[in-house]
Coordinates of C-alpha atoms in Angstrom, one line a residue:
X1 CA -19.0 3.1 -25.4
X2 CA -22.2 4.1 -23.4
X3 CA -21.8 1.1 -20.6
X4 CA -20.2 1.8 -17.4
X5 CA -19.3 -1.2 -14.7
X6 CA -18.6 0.0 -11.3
X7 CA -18.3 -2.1 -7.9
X8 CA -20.3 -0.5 -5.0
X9 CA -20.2 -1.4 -1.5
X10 CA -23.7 -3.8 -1.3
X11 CA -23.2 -4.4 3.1
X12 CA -20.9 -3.4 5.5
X13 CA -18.7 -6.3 6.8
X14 CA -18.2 -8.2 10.1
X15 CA -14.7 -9.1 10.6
X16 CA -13.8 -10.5 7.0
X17 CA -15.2 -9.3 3.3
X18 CA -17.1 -11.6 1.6
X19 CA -18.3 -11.5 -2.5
X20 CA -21.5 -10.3 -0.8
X21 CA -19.6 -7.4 0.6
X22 CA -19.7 -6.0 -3.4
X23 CA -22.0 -5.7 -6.1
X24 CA -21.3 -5.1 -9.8
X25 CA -23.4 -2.3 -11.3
X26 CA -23.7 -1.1 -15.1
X27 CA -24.0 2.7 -15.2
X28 CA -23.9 4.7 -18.4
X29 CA -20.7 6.8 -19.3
X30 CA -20.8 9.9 -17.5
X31 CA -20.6 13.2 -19.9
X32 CA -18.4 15.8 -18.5
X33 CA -19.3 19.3 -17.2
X34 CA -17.6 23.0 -17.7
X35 CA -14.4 22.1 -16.2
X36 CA -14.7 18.3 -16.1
X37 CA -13.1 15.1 -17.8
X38 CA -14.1 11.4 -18.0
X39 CA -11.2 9.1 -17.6
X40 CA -11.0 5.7 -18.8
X41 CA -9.1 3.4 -16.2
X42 CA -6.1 1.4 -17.6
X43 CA -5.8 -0.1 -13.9
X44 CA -6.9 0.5 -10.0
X45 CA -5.2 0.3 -7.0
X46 CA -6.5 -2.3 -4.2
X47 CA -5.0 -1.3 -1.0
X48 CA -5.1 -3.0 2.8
X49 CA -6.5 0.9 3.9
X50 CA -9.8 0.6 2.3
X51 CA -11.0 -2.1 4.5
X52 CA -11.1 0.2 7.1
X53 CA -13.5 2.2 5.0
X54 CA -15.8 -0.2 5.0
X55 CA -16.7 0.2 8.7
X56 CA -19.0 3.1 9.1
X57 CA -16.4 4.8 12.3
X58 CA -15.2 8.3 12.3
X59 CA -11.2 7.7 11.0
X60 CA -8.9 9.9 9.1
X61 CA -10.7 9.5 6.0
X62 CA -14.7 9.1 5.2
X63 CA -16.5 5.5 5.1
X64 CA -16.8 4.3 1.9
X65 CA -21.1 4.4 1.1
X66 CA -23.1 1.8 0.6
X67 CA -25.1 1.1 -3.0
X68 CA -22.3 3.4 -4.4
X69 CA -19.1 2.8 -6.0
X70 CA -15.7 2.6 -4.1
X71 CA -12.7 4.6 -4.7
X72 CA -9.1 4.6 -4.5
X73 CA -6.2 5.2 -7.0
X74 CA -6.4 4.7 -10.3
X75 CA -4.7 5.9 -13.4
X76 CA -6.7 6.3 -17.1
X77 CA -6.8 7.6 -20.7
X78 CA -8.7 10.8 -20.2
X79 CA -11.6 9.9 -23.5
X80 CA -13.4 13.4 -23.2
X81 CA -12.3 16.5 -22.0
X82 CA -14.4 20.0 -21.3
X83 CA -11.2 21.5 -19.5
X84 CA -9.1 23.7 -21.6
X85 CA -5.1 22.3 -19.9
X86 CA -6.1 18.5 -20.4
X87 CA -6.4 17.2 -23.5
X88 CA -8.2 14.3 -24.7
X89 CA -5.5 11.3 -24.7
X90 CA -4.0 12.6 -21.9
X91 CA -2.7 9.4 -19.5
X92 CA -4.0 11.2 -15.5
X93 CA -3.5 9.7 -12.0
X94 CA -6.8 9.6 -10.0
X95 CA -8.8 8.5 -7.1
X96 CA -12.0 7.7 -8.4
X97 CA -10.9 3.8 -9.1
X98 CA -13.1 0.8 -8.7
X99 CA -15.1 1.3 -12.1
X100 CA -14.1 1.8 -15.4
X101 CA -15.3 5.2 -16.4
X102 CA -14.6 8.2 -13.7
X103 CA -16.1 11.3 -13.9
X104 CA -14.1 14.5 -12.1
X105 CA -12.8 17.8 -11.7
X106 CA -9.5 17.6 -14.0
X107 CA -8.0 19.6 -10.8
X108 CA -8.6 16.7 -9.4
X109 CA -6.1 14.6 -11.7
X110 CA -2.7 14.6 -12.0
X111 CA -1.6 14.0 -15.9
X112 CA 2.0 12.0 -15.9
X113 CA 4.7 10.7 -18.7
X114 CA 3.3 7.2 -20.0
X115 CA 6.9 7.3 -21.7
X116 CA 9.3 7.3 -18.4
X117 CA 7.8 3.8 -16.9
X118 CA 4.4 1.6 -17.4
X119 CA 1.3 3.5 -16.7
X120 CA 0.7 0.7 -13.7
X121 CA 3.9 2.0 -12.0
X122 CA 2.9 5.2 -10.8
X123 CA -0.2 3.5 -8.6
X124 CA 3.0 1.2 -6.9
X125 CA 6.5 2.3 -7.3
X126 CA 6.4 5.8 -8.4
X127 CA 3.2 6.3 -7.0
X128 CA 1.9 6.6 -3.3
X129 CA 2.9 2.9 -2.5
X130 CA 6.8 4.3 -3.1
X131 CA 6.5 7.5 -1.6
X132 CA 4.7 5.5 1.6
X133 CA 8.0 3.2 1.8
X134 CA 10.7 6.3 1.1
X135 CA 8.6 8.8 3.4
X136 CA 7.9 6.1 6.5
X137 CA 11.6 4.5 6.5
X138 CA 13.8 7.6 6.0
X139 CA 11.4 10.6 7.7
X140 CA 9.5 8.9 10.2
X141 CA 12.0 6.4 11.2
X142 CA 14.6 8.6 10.5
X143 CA 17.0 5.8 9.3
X144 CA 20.6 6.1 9.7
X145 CA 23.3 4.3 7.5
X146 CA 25.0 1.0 9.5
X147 CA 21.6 0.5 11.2
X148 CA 19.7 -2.6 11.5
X149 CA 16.2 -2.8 9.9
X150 CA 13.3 -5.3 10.4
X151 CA 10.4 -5.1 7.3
X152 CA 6.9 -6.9 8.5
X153 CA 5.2 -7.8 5.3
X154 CA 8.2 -7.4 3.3
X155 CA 6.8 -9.2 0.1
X156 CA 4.0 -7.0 0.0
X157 CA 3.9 -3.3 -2.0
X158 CA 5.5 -0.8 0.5
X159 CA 7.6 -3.6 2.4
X160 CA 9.6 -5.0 -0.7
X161 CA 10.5 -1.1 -1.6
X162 CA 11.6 -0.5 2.4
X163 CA 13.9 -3.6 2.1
X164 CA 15.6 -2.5 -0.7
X165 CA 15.5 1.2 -0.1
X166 CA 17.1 1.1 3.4
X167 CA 20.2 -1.3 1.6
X168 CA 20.4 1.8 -1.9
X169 CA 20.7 4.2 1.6
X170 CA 23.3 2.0 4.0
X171 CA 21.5 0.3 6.6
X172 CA 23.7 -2.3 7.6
X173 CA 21.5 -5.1 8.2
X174 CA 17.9 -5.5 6.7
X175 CA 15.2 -8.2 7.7
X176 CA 11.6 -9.0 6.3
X177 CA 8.8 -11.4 7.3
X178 CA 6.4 -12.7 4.9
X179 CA 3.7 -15.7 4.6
X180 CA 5.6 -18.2 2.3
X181 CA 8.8 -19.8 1.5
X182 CA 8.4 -18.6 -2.2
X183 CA 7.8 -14.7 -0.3
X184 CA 10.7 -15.5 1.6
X185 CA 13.0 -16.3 -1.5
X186 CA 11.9 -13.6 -3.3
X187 CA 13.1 -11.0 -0.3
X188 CA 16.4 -12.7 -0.2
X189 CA 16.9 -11.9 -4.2
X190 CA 15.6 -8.8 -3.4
X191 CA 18.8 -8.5 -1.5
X192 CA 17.2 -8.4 2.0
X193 CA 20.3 -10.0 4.3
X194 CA 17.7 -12.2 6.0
X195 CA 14.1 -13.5 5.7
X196 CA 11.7 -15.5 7.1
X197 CA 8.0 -16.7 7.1
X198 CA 6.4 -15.7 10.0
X199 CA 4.3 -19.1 10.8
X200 CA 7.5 -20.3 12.1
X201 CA 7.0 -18.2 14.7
X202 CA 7.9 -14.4 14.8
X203 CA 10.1 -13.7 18.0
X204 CA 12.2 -16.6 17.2
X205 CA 12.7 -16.4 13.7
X206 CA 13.2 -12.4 14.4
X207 CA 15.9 -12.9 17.3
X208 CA 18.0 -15.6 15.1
X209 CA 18.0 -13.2 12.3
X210 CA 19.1 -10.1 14.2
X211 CA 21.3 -11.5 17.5
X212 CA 22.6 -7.9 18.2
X213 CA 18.9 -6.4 17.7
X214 CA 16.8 -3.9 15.4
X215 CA 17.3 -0.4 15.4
X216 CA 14.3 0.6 13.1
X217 CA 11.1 -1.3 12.6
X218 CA 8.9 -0.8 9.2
X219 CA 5.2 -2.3 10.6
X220 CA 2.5 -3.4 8.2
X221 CA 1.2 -6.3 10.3
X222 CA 1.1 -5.1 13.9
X223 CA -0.1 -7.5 16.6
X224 CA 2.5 -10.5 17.3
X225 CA 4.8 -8.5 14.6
X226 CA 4.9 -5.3 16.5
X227 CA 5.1 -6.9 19.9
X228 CA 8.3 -8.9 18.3
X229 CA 10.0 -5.9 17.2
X230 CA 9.6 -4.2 20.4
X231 CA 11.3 -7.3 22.5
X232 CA 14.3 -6.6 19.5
X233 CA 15.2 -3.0 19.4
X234 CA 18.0 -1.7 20.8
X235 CA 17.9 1.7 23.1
X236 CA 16.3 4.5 21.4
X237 CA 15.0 2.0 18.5
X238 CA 11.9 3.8 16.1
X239 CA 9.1 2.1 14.8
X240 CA 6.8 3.9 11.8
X241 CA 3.7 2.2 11.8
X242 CA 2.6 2.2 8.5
X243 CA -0.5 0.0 9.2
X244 CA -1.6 -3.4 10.9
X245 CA -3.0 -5.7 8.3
X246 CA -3.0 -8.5 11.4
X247 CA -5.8 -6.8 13.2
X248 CA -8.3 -5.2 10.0
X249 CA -10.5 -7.8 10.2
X250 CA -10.3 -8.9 13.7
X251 CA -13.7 -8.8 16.1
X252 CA -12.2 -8.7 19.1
X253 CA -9.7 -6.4 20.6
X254 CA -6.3 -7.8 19.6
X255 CA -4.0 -9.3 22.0
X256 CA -0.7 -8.2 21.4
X257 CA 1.5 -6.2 22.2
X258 CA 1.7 -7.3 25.5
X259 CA 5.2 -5.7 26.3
X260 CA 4.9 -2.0 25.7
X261 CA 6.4 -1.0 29.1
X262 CA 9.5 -1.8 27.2
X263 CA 8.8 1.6 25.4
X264 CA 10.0 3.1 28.6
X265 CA 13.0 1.1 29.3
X266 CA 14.5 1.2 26.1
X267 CA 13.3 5.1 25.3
X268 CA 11.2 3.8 21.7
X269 CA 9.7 5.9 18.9
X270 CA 6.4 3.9 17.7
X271 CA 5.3 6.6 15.4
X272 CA 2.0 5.9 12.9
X273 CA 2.2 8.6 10.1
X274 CA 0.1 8.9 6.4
X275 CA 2.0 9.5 3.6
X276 CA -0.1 12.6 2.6
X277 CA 1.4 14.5 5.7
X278 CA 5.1 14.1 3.6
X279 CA 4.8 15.6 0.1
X280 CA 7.6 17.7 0.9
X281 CA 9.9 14.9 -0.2
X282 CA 8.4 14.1 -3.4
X283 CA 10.9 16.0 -5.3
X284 CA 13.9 13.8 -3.6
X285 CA 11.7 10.3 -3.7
X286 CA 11.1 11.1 -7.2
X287 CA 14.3 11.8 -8.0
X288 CA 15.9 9.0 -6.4
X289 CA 13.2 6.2 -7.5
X290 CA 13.8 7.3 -10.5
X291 CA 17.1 7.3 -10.7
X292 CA 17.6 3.4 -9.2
X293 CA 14.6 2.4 -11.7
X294 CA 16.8 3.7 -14.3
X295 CA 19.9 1.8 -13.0
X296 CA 18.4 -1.4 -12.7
X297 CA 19.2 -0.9 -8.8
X298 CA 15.9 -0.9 -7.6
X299 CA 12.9 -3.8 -8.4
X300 CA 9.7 -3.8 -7.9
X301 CA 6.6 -6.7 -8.4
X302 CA 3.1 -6.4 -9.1
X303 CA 0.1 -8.9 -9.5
X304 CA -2.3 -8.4 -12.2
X305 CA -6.2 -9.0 -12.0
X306 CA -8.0 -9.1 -15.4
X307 CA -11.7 -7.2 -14.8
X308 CA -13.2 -4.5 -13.2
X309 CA -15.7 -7.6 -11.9
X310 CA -12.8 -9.2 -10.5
X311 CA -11.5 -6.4 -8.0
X312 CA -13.7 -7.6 -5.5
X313 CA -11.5 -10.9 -5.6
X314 CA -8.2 -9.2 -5.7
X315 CA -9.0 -7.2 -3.1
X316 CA -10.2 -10.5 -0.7
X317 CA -6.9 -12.0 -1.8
X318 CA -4.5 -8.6 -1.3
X319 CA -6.1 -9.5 2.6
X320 CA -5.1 -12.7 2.3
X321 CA -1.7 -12.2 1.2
X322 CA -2.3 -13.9 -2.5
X323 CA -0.4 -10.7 -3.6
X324 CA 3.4 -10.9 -4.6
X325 CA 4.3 -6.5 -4.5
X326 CA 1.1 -4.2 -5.5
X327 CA -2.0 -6.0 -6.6
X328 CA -3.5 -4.2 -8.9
X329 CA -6.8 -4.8 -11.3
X330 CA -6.5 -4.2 -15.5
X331 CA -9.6 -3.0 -15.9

């Protein structure tokens, strides 16, 4: 193969994406240097994060550039090698997604078992979408067994793994929000003790489901969510923030929370965290993931896009909520 599709950023967006936002590009297949390997991607990762990388603003990881290709995780076939400790054949996690042929350092790859689970699952459950969930509920929130939980995108990626994480480690009560009956019947047979879908109105639906209030809050969503979730905790209550999907395409300053002087009151942890500052508990995540994976404890869902030229749409439609679990794009 000598043709290489990629998807580069065309224009910066205001407020949402649009197919204009991207623009499919044919490249040649790079050939590596001394050191170097060229991966063929199996599939890429679409994640809620890179729309902030779309903005050109200083954040706690570079702008994506325009008239060149995106990235983000992404897992491959390594097809030619010039490093001596990966071989050709070799299956590698990555960052260099959003095309189909990636060219990089092999220190910059990390080769895993194609054997122990599908190659998708280590860019969702066993990947950085798991250790996100494990990290954020049980270091950041610092979860403790008999507690009550509330998960805000709870059909989504990270928030179907906190549901069912915080039950596999005791909590007493767990609760999700998501954006559809069908989202909210899934969470239920995810064994989440209640559900709802948010458009029937957040602090309601959140107060029925949890009379006696939330000790921990997982946030994904932000705004009305996070302002919910704050009216709900009980005294010392923590929040990890995880991310506010509610407010990454907004164009105006977003109105809630309104009620944070409740922090004081009720002595709150809102604590945002990434989950690179917590490889320390790899080795545990890992070893418990696996172990409920294995066990048939733990389940996890992903939605498939066919096409490198379709992760433009999968990515609109992960913002959207189209997504049931990781969306992810075959290339």
């Amino acid at each position: 193969m000598t043709s290489n599709r990629e998807i580069h950023l065309a224009s910066r967006p205001q407020g949402w994406p649009t197919d204009d936002t991207f623009r499919l590009v044919e490249t040649e297949v790079p050939t590596p240097g001394p050191g170097q390997i060229v991966v063929r991607n199996q599939y890429l990762s679409v994640d809620p994060y890179m729309r902030g990388r779309m903005n050109d603003v200083k954040s706690y990881v570079p702008p994506f550039a325009l008239d060149a290709p995106l990235d983000g995780a992404a897992i491959g076939e390594v097809v030619a090698s010039e490093a001596a400790d990966v071989a050709v054949g070799t299956t590698v996690l990555h960052g260099l997604g959003w095309r189909e042929y990636a060219l990089l350092d092999a220190t910059a790859a990390r080769p895993v078992d194609p054997s122990i689970a599908p190659v998708s699952a280590y860019l969702s459950v066993l990947g950085m979408t798991g250790l996100t969930a494990y990290a954020g509920l049980l270091e950041v929130a610092a979860m403790k067994p008999g507690e009550t939980v509330f998960v805000s995108a709870a059909a989504g990626a990270v928030g179907s793994l906190v549901g069912q994480i915080a039950k596999l480690k005791g909590a007493g009560r767990v609760i999700g929000s998501a954006g559809s009956p069908a989202k909210v019947e899934r969470l239920r047979a995810l064994g989440f003790d209640a559900a709802f879908d948010y458009h029937d109105g957040v602090r309601e639906s959140l107060r029925a489901a949890a009379p006696d209030g939330i000790d921990v809050y997982f946030d994904n969503v932000g705004g009305d969510h996070l302002e919910a979730a704050i009216s709900a905790m009980n005294l010392h209550g923590r929040a990890a923030i995880c991310g506010m999907i509610a407010q990454y395409n907004a164009t105006e300053p977003p109105a809630a929370p309104r009620n944070l002087a409740l922090v004081i009151g009720k002595r709150l942890t809102l604590r945002g965290f990434l989950v690179n500052d917590h490889n320390d508990v790899r080795a545990a995540f890992v070893r418990d993931v696996a172990g409920w994976l294995r066990d048939g404890t733990l389940s996890y869902d992903e939605t498939i896009v066919d096409g490198i030229e379709n992760a433009p749409a999968a990515f609109l439609g992960l913002l959207r909520g189209d997504n049931l679990g990781k969306m992810l794009v075959k290339v």
